[in-house]
Amino acid sequence: MDERATRIALLLMAHLIFLSAFALRLRNGERSHRIRSGAPWWIEYAPPLAWIPWAVALISDAFEIDVPLAVRVAGLGVALAGALFAAWSMWHLGRSYAVRMDIFAEHRLVTGGPFALVRHPLYFGALVYHVGAFLALGDLLLAAFTVVVVLPLLSYRAMLEERVLSDAFGDEYAAYRRRVPALLPFSR
């Protein structure tokens, strides 16, 4: 197996960690009563697409730049850390996790675990994963897609989630917003 194939295989393993957590969270089935939904359908289902752009790098190495081996290995570690952080976030949400921005009757505000570090840890994990994937593959197309598509989509979705959570949890969410940064840990 050549070096590029090894990097791709390791990135796929990191990706599968996230997808496994995602699939297991879907086992929860329907919740009791949906109170409201907070976003258009197309933006609700955009986050899983944020994990796909690295696949572009599989098609061609035409946009690959020379990256030292140590940086590539570090990139694999960064990508794995991002995938694990996103998976941890999903597990920590428990029954509150959903692809859609729905508020359910039994919904509670989750502020512990990764949510004590950032308000949108799934998105933070996705961004960390993409940075690591770029470093591991050295693919400029992947970097451009992350900056031009992934970051704006995740930022827009986070903004919509902020509105939904503010409406649903009022003062409790306002206090949480004052304590915890939105996307970058320790940025306060």
CSV table of N, CA and C in Angstrom, one decimal, residues 24-181:
chain,number,residue,atom,x,y,z
A,24,LEU,N,-25.6,5.2,15.4
A,24,LEU,CA,-26.1,4.7,16.6
A,24,LEU,C,-27.0,5.7,17.3
A,25,ARG,N,-26.8,7.0,17.1
A,25,ARG,CA,-27.7,8.0,17.7
A,25,ARG,C,-29.0,7.9,17.0
A,26,LEU,N,-29.1,7.5,15.7
A,26,LEU,CA,-30.3,7.4,15.0
A,26,LEU,C,-31.2,6.3,15.5
A,27,ARG,N,-30.6,5.4,16.2
A,27,ARG,CA,-31.4,4.3,16.8
A,27,ARG,C,-32.5,4.7,17.8
A,28,ASN,N,-32.3,5.9,18.3
A,28,ASN,CA,-33.2,6.4,19.3
A,28,ASN,C,-34.7,6.5,18.8
A,29,GLY,N,-34.8,6.6,17.5
A,29,GLY,CA,-36.2,6.6,17.0
A,29,GLY,C,-36.8,8.0,17.2
A,30,GLU,N,-38.1,8.0,17.0
A,30,GLU,CA,-38.9,9.3,17.1
A,30,GLU,C,-39.0,9.7,18.6
A,31,ARG,N,-39.0,11.0,18.8
A,31,ARG,CA,-39.3,11.5,20.2
A,31,ARG,C,-40.8,11.8,20.3
A,32,SER,N,-41.2,12.1,21.5
A,32,SER,CA,-42.6,12.1,21.8
A,32,SER,C,-43.4,13.2,21.1
A,33,HIS,N,-42.9,14.4,21.2
A,33,HIS,CA,-43.8,15.5,20.6
A,33,HIS,C,-42.9,16.6,20.1
A,34,ARG,N,-42.9,16.9,18.8
A,34,ARG,CA,-42.1,17.9,18.2
A,34,ARG,C,-42.8,19.3,18.5
A,35,ILE,N,-42.1,20.2,19.0
A,35,ILE,CA,-42.7,21.5,19.3
A,35,ILE,C,-42.5,22.4,18.2
A,36,ARG,N,-41.3,22.5,17.7
A,36,ARG,CA,-41.0,23.4,16.5
A,36,ARG,C,-39.7,23.0,15.8
A,37,SER,N,-39.6,23.3,14.6
A,37,SER,CA,-38.4,23.1,13.8
A,37,SER,C,-37.8,24.5,13.5
A,38,GLY,N,-36.5,24.6,13.5
A,38,GLY,CA,-35.9,25.9,13.4
A,38,GLY,C,-35.2,26.2,12.1
A,39,ALA,N,-35.2,25.4,11.1
A,39,ALA,CA,-34.4,25.7,9.9
A,39,ALA,C,-35.0,25.1,8.7
A,40,PRO,N,-34.7,25.7,7.5
A,40,PRO,CA,-35.2,25.1,6.3
A,40,PRO,C,-34.5,23.7,6.1
A,41,TRP,N,-35.2,22.8,5.4
A,41,TRP,CA,-34.7,21.4,5.3
A,41,TRP,C,-33.3,21.3,4.7
A,42,TRP,N,-33.0,22.2,3.7
A,42,TRP,CA,-31.7,22.0,3.1
A,42,TRP,C,-30.5,22.3,4.0
A,43,ILE,N,-30.7,23.2,5.0
A,43,ILE,CA,-29.6,23.6,5.9
A,43,ILE,C,-29.6,22.5,7.0
A,44,GLU,N,-30.7,21.9,7.4
A,44,GLU,CA,-30.7,20.9,8.4
A,44,GLU,C,-29.9,19.7,8.0
A,45,TYR,N,-29.9,19.3,6.8
A,45,TYR,CA,-29.2,18.1,6.3
A,45,TYR,C,-27.8,18.5,5.7
A,46,ALA,N,-27.4,19.7,5.8
A,46,ALA,CA,-26.1,20.1,5.2
A,46,ALA,C,-24.9,19.5,6.1
A,47,PRO,N,-24.9,19.5,7.4
A,47,PRO,CA,-23.7,19.1,8.2
A,47,PRO,C,-23.1,17.7,7.7
A,48,PRO,N,-23.9,16.7,7.5
A,48,PRO,CA,-23.2,15.5,7.0
A,48,PRO,C,-22.4,15.7,5.7
A,49,LEU,N,-22.8,16.6,4.9
A,49,LEU,CA,-22.1,16.9,3.7
A,49,LEU,C,-20.7,17.5,4.0
A,50,ALA,N,-20.6,18.1,5.2
A,50,ALA,CA,-19.3,18.7,5.6
A,50,ALA,C,-18.2,17.6,5.7
A,51,TRP,N,-18.6,16.4,5.8
A,51,TRP,CA,-17.6,15.3,6.0
A,51,TRP,C,-17.2,14.7,4.6
A,52,ILE,N,-17.8,15.2,3.6
A,52,ILE,CA,-17.6,14.5,2.3
A,52,ILE,C,-16.4,15.2,1.5
A,53,PRO,N,-16.1,16.4,1.6
A,53,PRO,CA,-15.1,17.1,0.7
A,53,PRO,C,-13.8,16.4,0.6
A,54,TRP,N,-13.4,15.7,1.6
A,54,TRP,CA,-12.1,15.1,1.5
A,54,TRP,C,-12.1,14.0,0.4
A,55,ALA,N,-13.3,13.5,0.1
A,55,ALA,CA,-13.4,12.5,-0.9
A,55,ALA,C,-13.0,13.0,-2.3
A,56,VAL,N,-13.1,14.3,-2.5
A,56,VAL,CA,-12.6,15.0,-3.7
A,56,VAL,C,-11.2,14.6,-3.9
A,57,ALA,N,-10.4,14.6,-2.8
A,57,ALA,CA,-9.0,14.3,-2.9
A,57,ALA,C,-8.7,12.9,-3.3
A,58,LEU,N,-9.7,12.0,-3.2
A,58,LEU,CA,-9.5,10.6,-3.6
A,58,LEU,C,-9.6,10.5,-5.2
A,59,ILE,N,-10.3,11.5,-5.8
A,59,ILE,CA,-10.5,11.4,-7.2
A,59,ILE,C,-9.2,11.7,-8.0
A,60,SER,N,-8.4,12.7,-7.5
A,60,SER,CA,-7.3,13.1,-8.2
A,60,SER,C,-6.3,13.7,-7.2
A,61,ASP,N,-5.0,13.6,-7.5
A,61,ASP,CA,-4.0,14.2,-6.8
A,61,ASP,C,-3.4,15.5,-7.5
A,62,ALA,N,-4.2,16.0,-8.5
A,62,ALA,CA,-3.8,17.1,-9.3
A,62,ALA,C,-3.6,18.4,-8.4
A,63,PHE,N,-4.3,18.5,-7.3
A,63,PHE,CA,-4.2,19.7,-6.5
A,63,PHE,C,-3.4,19.4,-5.2
A,64,GLU,N,-2.7,18.3,-5.2
A,64,GLU,CA,-1.8,18.0,-4.0
A,64,GLU,C,-0.6,18.8,-4.0
A,65,ILE,N,-0.2,19.3,-2.9
A,65,ILE,CA,1.0,20.1,-2.7
A,65,ILE,C,2.0,19.3,-1.9
A,66,ASP,N,3.2,19.6,-2.0
A,66,ASP,CA,4.3,18.9,-1.2
A,66,ASP,C,4.2,19.3,0.3
A,67,VAL,N,3.9,18.3,1.1
A,67,VAL,CA,3.8,18.5,2.5
A,67,VAL,C,4.7,17.5,3.2
A,68,PRO,N,5.6,18.0,4.1
A,68,PRO,CA,6.5,17.1,4.8
A,68,PRO,C,5.8,15.9,5.5
A,69,LEU,N,6.4,14.8,5.6
A,69,LEU,CA,5.8,13.6,6.2
A,69,LEU,C,5.4,13.9,7.6
A,70,ALA,N,6.2,14.6,8.4
A,70,ALA,CA,5.8,14.9,9.8
A,70,ALA,C,4.5,15.6,9.8
A,71,VAL,N,4.3,16.6,8.9
A,71,VAL,CA,3.0,17.3,8.9
A,71,VAL,C,1.9,16.5,8.5
A,72,ARG,N,2.1,15.6,7.5
A,72,ARG,CA,1.0,14.6,7.1
A,72,ARG,C,0.6,13.7,8.2
A,73,VAL,N,1.6,13.2,9.0
A,73,VAL,CA,1.3,12.3,10.1
A,73,VAL,C,0.5,13.1,11.2
A,74,ALA,N,1.0,14.3,11.4
A,74,ALA,CA,0.3,15.2,12.4
A,74,ALA,C,-1.2,15.4,11.9
A,75,GLY,N,-1.3,15.7,10.6
A,75,GLY,CA,-2.7,15.9,10.1
A,75,GLY,C,-3.6,14.7,10.3
A,76,LEU,N,-3.1,13.5,10.2
A,76,LEU,CA,-3.9,12.3,10.5
A,76,LEU,C,-4.4,12.4,12.0
A,77,GLY,N,-3.5,12.7,12.9
A,77,GLY,CA,-3.8,12.8,14.3
A,77,GLY,C,-4.9,13.9,14.5
A,78,VAL,N,-4.7,15.0,13.8
A,78,VAL,CA,-5.7,16.1,14.0
A,78,VAL,C,-7.0,15.7,13.4
A,79,ALA,N,-7.1,15.0,12.3
A,79,ALA,CA,-8.3,14.6,11.7
A,79,ALA,C,-9.0,13.6,12.7
A,80,LEU,N,-8.2,12.7,13.2
A,80,LEU,CA,-8.8,11.7,14.2
A,80,LEU,C,-9.4,12.4,15.4
A,81,ALA,N,-8.6,13.4,15.9
A,81,ALA,CA,-9.1,14.1,17.1
A,81,ALA,C,-10.4,14.9,16.8
A,82,GLY,N,-10.5,15.4,15.6
A,82,GLY,CA,-11.7,16.1,15.2
A,82,GLY,C,-12.9,15.2,15.1
A,83,ALA,N,-12.7,14.0,14.5
A,83,ALA,CA,-13.8,13.0,14.4
A,83,ALA,C,-14.2,12.5,15.8
A,84,LEU,N,-13.2,12.3,16.7
A,84,LEU,CA,-13.5,11.8,18.0
A,84,LEU,C,-14.3,12.9,18.8
A,85,PHE,N,-13.9,14.1,18.7
A,85,PHE,CA,-14.5,15.2,19.4
A,85,PHE,C,-16.0,15.3,18.9
A,86,ALA,N,-16.2,15.2,17.6
A,86,ALA,CA,-17.6,15.3,17.1
A,86,ALA,C,-18.4,14.1,17.6
A,87,ALA,N,-17.8,12.9,17.6
A,87,ALA,CA,-18.5,11.7,18.1
A,87,ALA,C,-18.8,11.9,19.6
A,88,TRP,N,-17.9,12.4,20.3
A,88,TRP,CA,-18.1,12.6,21.8
A,88,TRP,C,-19.3,13.6,22.0
A,89,SER,N,-19.3,14.6,21.2
A,89,SER,CA,-20.4,15.6,21.2
A,89,SER,C,-21.8,14.9,21.0
A,90,MET,N,-21.8,14.1,20.0
A,90,MET,CA,-23.1,13.4,19.6
A,90,MET,C,-23.5,12.5,20.8
A,91,TRP,N,-22.6,11.8,21.3
A,91,TRP,CA,-22.9,10.9,22.4
A,91,TRP,C,-23.4,11.7,23.6
A,92,HIS,N,-22.7,12.8,23.9
A,92,HIS,CA,-23.1,13.6,25.1
A,92,HIS,C,-24.5,14.2,24.9
A,93,LEU,N,-24.9,14.5,23.7
A,93,LEU,CA,-26.2,15.0,23.5
A,93,LEU,C,-27.3,14.0,23.9
A,94,GLY,N,-27.0,12.7,23.7
A,94,GLY,CA,-28.0,11.6,24.1
A,94,GLY,C,-29.2,11.8,23.2
A,95,ARG,N,-30.4,11.8,23.9
A,95,ARG,CA,-31.7,11.9,23.2
A,95,ARG,C,-31.9,13.2,22.6
A,96,SER,N,-31.1,14.2,23.0
A,96,SER,CA,-31.3,15.6,22.4
A,96,SER,C,-30.7,15.7,21.0
A,97,TYR,N,-29.9,14.6,20.6
A,97,TYR,CA,-29.3,14.7,19.3
A,97,TYR,C,-30.3,14.5,18.2
A,98,ALA,N,-30.3,15.3,17.1
A,98,ALA,CA,-31.1,15.1,16.0
A,98,ALA,C,-30.4,15.8,14.8
A,99,VAL,N,-30.6,15.3,13.6
A,99,VAL,CA,-30.1,16.0,12.4
A,99,VAL,C,-30.9,17.3,12.2
A,100,ARG,N,-32.2,17.2,12.4
A,100,ARG,CA,-33.0,18.4,12.3
A,100,ARG,C,-32.9,19.3,13.5
A,101,MET,N,-33.2,20.6,13.3
A,101,MET,CA,-33.2,21.5,14.4
A,101,MET,C,-34.5,21.6,15.0
A,102,ASP,N,-34.9,20.5,15.7
A,102,ASP,CA,-36.2,20.4,16.3
A,102,ASP,C,-36.1,20.6,17.8
A,103,ILE,N,-37.1,21.1,18.4
A,103,ILE,CA,-37.3,21.2,19.8
A,103,ILE,C,-38.4,20.3,20.2
A,104,PHE,N,-38.1,19.3,21.1
A,104,PHE,CA,-39.1,18.4,21.5
A,104,PHE,C,-39.6,18.7,23.0
A,105,ALA,N,-40.7,18.1,23.3
A,105,ALA,CA,-41.2,18.3,24.7
A,105,ALA,C,-40.2,18.0,25.8
A,106,GLU,N,-39.5,16.9,25.6
A,106,GLU,CA,-38.5,16.5,26.7
A,106,GLU,C,-37.1,17.1,26.5
A,107,HIS,N,-37.0,18.0,25.5
A,107,HIS,CA,-35.7,18.6,25.2
A,107,HIS,C,-35.1,19.3,26.4
A,108,ARG,N,-33.8,19.1,26.6
A,108,ARG,CA,-33.1,19.9,27.7
A,108,ARG,C,-31.9,20.5,27.1
A,109,LEU,N,-31.4,21.6,27.7
A,109,LEU,CA,-30.2,22.2,27.3
A,109,LEU,C,-29.0,21.5,27.8
A,110,VAL,N,-28.1,21.0,26.9
A,110,VAL,CA,-26.9,20.3,27.3
A,110,VAL,C,-25.8,21.3,27.4
A,111,THR,N,-25.1,21.3,28.5
A,111,THR,CA,-24.0,22.3,28.7
A,111,THR,C,-22.8,21.6,29.3
A,112,GLY,N,-22.8,20.3,29.5
A,112,GLY,CA,-21.6,19.6,30.0
A,112,GLY,C,-20.8,19.0,28.9
A,113,GLY,N,-19.7,18.3,29.3
A,113,GLY,CA,-18.8,17.6,28.4
A,113,GLY,C,-18.3,18.6,27.4
A,114,PRO,N,-18.3,18.2,26.1
A,114,PRO,CA,-17.8,19.1,25.0
A,114,PRO,C,-18.5,20.4,24.9
A,115,PHE,N,-19.8,20.4,25.4
A,115,PHE,CA,-20.6,21.6,25.3
A,115,PHE,C,-20.2,22.6,26.4
A,116,ALA,N,-19.3,22.2,27.3
A,116,ALA,CA,-18.7,23.2,28.3
A,116,ALA,C,-17.6,23.9,27.6
A,117,LEU,N,-17.0,23.4,26.5
A,117,LEU,CA,-15.9,24.0,25.8
A,117,LEU,C,-16.3,24.9,24.7
A,118,VAL,N,-17.3,24.5,23.9
A,118,VAL,CA,-17.9,25.3,22.8
A,118,VAL,C,-19.4,25.0,22.7
A,119,ARG,N,-20.1,25.9,22.2
A,119,ARG,CA,-21.6,25.7,22.1
A,119,ARG,C,-21.9,24.8,20.9
A,120,HIS,N,-21.0,24.7,19.9
A,120,HIS,CA,-21.3,23.9,18.7
A,120,HIS,C,-20.1,22.9,18.5
A,121,PRO,N,-19.9,22.0,19.4
A,121,PRO,CA,-18.8,21.1,19.3
A,121,PRO,C,-18.8,20.1,18.1
A,122,LEU,N,-20.0,19.8,17.6
A,122,LEU,CA,-20.0,18.9,16.4
A,122,LEU,C,-19.4,19.7,15.2
A,123,TYR,N,-19.7,21.0,15.1
A,123,TYR,CA,-19.1,21.8,14.0
A,123,TYR,C,-17.6,22.0,14.2
A,124,PHE,N,-17.2,22.2,15.5
A,124,PHE,CA,-15.8,22.4,15.8
A,124,PHE,C,-15.1,21.1,15.4
A,125,GLY,N,-15.6,20.0,15.8
A,125,GLY,CA,-15.0,18.7,15.4
A,125,GLY,C,-14.9,18.5,13.9
A,126,ALA,N,-15.9,18.9,13.2
A,126,ALA,CA,-15.9,18.8,11.7
A,126,ALA,C,-14.8,19.7,11.1
A,127,LEU,N,-14.7,20.9,11.6
A,127,LEU,CA,-13.7,21.8,11.1
A,127,LEU,C,-12.3,21.3,11.4
A,128,VAL,N,-12.1,20.8,12.6
A,128,VAL,CA,-10.8,20.2,13.0
A,128,VAL,C,-10.5,19.0,12.1
A,129,TYR,N,-11.5,18.2,11.9
A,129,TYR,CA,-11.3,17.0,10.9
A,129,TYR,C,-10.8,17.5,9.6
A,130,HIS,N,-11.4,18.6,9.0
A,130,HIS,CA,-11.1,19.0,7.7
A,130,HIS,C,-9.7,19.6,7.7
A,131,VAL,N,-9.3,20.3,8.7
A,131,VAL,CA,-7.9,20.9,8.8
A,131,VAL,C,-6.9,19.7,8.8
A,132,GLY,N,-7.2,18.7,9.6
A,132,GLY,CA,-6.3,17.5,9.6
A,132,GLY,C,-6.3,16.8,8.3
A,133,ALA,N,-7.4,16.7,7.6
A,133,ALA,CA,-7.5,16.0,6.3
A,133,ALA,C,-6.7,16.7,5.3
A,134,PHE,N,-6.7,18.1,5.3
A,134,PHE,CA,-5.9,18.9,4.4
A,134,PHE,C,-4.4,18.6,4.7
A,135,LEU,N,-4.0,18.7,5.9
A,135,LEU,CA,-2.6,18.5,6.3
A,135,LEU,C,-2.2,17.1,5.9
A,136,ALA,N,-3.0,16.1,6.1
A,136,ALA,CA,-2.6,14.7,5.8
A,136,ALA,C,-2.5,14.5,4.3
A,137,LEU,N,-3.5,15.1,3.5
A,137,LEU,CA,-3.5,14.9,2.1
A,137,LEU,C,-2.8,15.9,1.3
A,138,GLY,N,-2.7,17.1,1.9
A,138,GLY,CA,-2.0,18.2,1.1
A,138,GLY,C,-2.8,18.6,-0.1
A,139,ASP,N,-4.1,18.5,-0.1
A,139,ASP,CA,-4.9,18.8,-1.2
A,139,ASP,C,-5.5,20.2,-1.2
A,140,LEU,N,-5.1,21.1,-2.1
A,140,LEU,CA,-5.6,22.4,-2.1
A,140,LEU,C,-7.1,22.5,-2.4
A,141,LEU,N,-7.6,21.6,-3.2
A,141,LEU,CA,-9.1,21.6,-3.5
A,141,LEU,C,-9.9,21.3,-2.2
A,142,LEU,N,-9.4,20.4,-1.4
A,142,LEU,CA,-10.0,20.1,-0.1
A,142,LEU,C,-10.0,21.4,0.8
A,143,ALA,N,-8.8,22.1,0.8
A,143,ALA,CA,-8.7,23.3,1.7
A,143,ALA,C,-9.7,24.3,1.2
A,144,ALA,N,-9.8,24.5,-0.1
A,144,ALA,CA,-10.7,25.6,-0.7
A,144,ALA,C,-12.1,25.2,-0.4
A,145,PHE,N,-12.5,24.0,-0.6
A,145,PHE,CA,-13.9,23.5,-0.3
A,145,PHE,C,-14.2,23.8,1.1
A,146,THR,N,-13.3,23.5,2.0
A,146,THR,CA,-13.5,23.7,3.5
A,146,THR,C,-13.8,25.2,3.7
A,147,VAL,N,-13.0,26.0,3.2
A,147,VAL,CA,-13.1,27.5,3.4
A,147,VAL,C,-14.3,28.1,2.7
A,148,VAL,N,-14.6,27.7,1.5
A,148,VAL,CA,-15.6,28.3,0.7
A,148,VAL,C,-17.0,27.7,1.0
A,149,VAL,N,-17.1,26.4,1.3
A,149,VAL,CA,-18.4,25.7,1.4
A,149,VAL,C,-18.7,25.3,2.9
A,150,VAL,N,-17.8,24.5,3.4
A,150,VAL,CA,-18.0,23.9,4.8
A,150,VAL,C,-18.1,25.0,5.9
A,151,LEU,N,-17.1,25.9,5.9
A,151,LEU,CA,-17.2,26.9,7.0
A,151,LEU,C,-18.4,27.8,6.9
A,152,PRO,N,-18.8,28.3,5.8
A,152,PRO,CA,-20.0,29.1,5.7
A,152,PRO,C,-21.3,28.3,6.1
A,153,LEU,N,-21.4,27.1,5.6
A,153,LEU,CA,-22.6,26.3,5.9
A,153,LEU,C,-22.7,26.0,7.4
A,154,LEU,N,-21.6,25.6,8.0
A,154,LEU,CA,-21.6,25.3,9.4
A,154,LEU,C,-21.9,26.6,10.2
A,155,SER,N,-21.3,27.7,9.8
A,155,SER,CA,-21.5,29.0,10.5
A,155,SER,C,-23.0,29.4,10.4
A,156,TYR,N,-23.6,29.2,9.2
A,156,TYR,CA,-25.0,29.6,9.1
A,156,TYR,C,-25.9,28.7,9.9
A,157,ARG,N,-25.6,27.4,9.9
A,157,ARG,CA,-26.4,26.5,10.7
A,157,ARG,C,-26.2,26.8,12.2
A,158,ALA,N,-25.0,27.1,12.6
A,158,ALA,CA,-24.8,27.5,14.0
A,158,ALA,C,-25.7,28.7,14.4
A,159,MET,N,-25.7,29.7,13.5
A,159,MET,CA,-26.5,30.9,13.7
A,159,MET,C,-28.0,30.5,13.9
A,160,LEU,N,-28.5,29.7,13.0
A,160,LEU,CA,-29.9,29.3,13.1
A,160,LEU,C,-30.1,28.5,14.4
A,161,GLU,N,-29.2,27.6,14.8
A,161,GLU,CA,-29.4,26.9,16.0
A,161,GLU,C,-29.4,27.8,17.2
A,162,GLU,N,-28.6,28.9,17.2
A,162,GLU,CA,-28.6,29.9,18.3
A,162,GLU,C,-30.0,30.5,18.4
A,163,ARG,N,-30.6,30.8,17.3
A,163,ARG,CA,-32.0,31.4,17.4
A,163,ARG,C,-33.0,30.4,18.0
A,164,VAL,N,-32.9,29.1,17.6
A,164,VAL,CA,-33.9,28.1,18.0
A,164,VAL,C,-33.6,27.9,19.5
A,165,LEU,N,-32.4,27.8,19.9
A,165,LEU,CA,-32.1,27.5,21.3
A,165,LEU,C,-32.4,28.7,22.2
A,166,SER,N,-32.2,29.9,21.7
A,166,SER,CA,-32.5,31.1,22.5
A,166,SER,C,-34.0,31.2,22.7
A,167,ASP,N,-34.8,30.9,21.7
A,167,ASP,CA,-36.3,30.9,21.8
A,167,ASP,C,-36.7,29.8,22.8
A,168,ALA,N,-36.1,28.6,22.7
A,168,ALA,CA,-36.6,27.5,23.5
A,168,ALA,C,-36.2,27.6,25.0
A,169,PHE,N,-35.0,28.1,25.2
A,169,PHE,CA,-34.4,28.1,26.6
A,169,PHE,C,-34.2,29.4,27.2
A,170,GLY,N,-34.5,30.5,26.5
A,170,GLY,CA,-34.5,31.9,27.1
A,170,GLY,C,-33.3,32.2,27.9
A,171,ASP,N,-33.5,32.6,29.1
A,171,ASP,CA,-32.5,33.1,30.0
A,171,ASP,C,-31.4,32.1,30.3
A,172,GLU,N,-31.8,30.8,30.3
A,172,GLU,CA,-30.8,29.7,30.5
A,172,GLU,C,-29.8,29.7,29.4
A,173,TYR,N,-30.3,29.8,28.2
A,173,TYR,CA,-29.4,29.8,27.0
A,173,TYR,C,-28.6,31.1,27.0
A,174,ALA,N,-29.2,32.2,27.3
A,174,ALA,CA,-28.4,33.5,27.3
A,174,ALA,C,-27.2,33.4,28.3
A,175,ALA,N,-27.5,32.8,29.5
A,175,ALA,CA,-26.4,32.6,30.4
A,175,ALA,C,-25.3,31.7,29.9
A,176,TYR,N,-25.7,30.6,29.2
A,176,TYR,CA,-24.8,29.7,28.6
A,176,TYR,C,-24.0,30.4,27.5
A,177,ARG,N,-24.6,31.2,26.7
A,177,ARG,CA,-23.9,32.0,25.7
A,177,ARG,C,-22.8,32.9,26.2
A,178,ARG,N,-23.1,33.5,27.4
A,178,ARG,CA,-22.1,34.4,28.0
A,178,ARG,C,-20.9,33.6,28.5
A,179,ARG,N,-21.1,32.4,29.0
A,179,ARG,CA,-20.1,31.6,29.5
A,179,ARG,C,-19.2,30.8,28.5
A,180,VAL,N,-19.8,30.4,27.4
A,180,VAL,CA,-19.1,29.5,26.5
A,180,VAL,C,-19.0,30.0,25.1
A,181,PRO,N,-17.8,30.0,24.5
A,181,PRO,CA,-17.7,30.5,23.1
A,181,PRO,C,-18.4,29.6,22.1
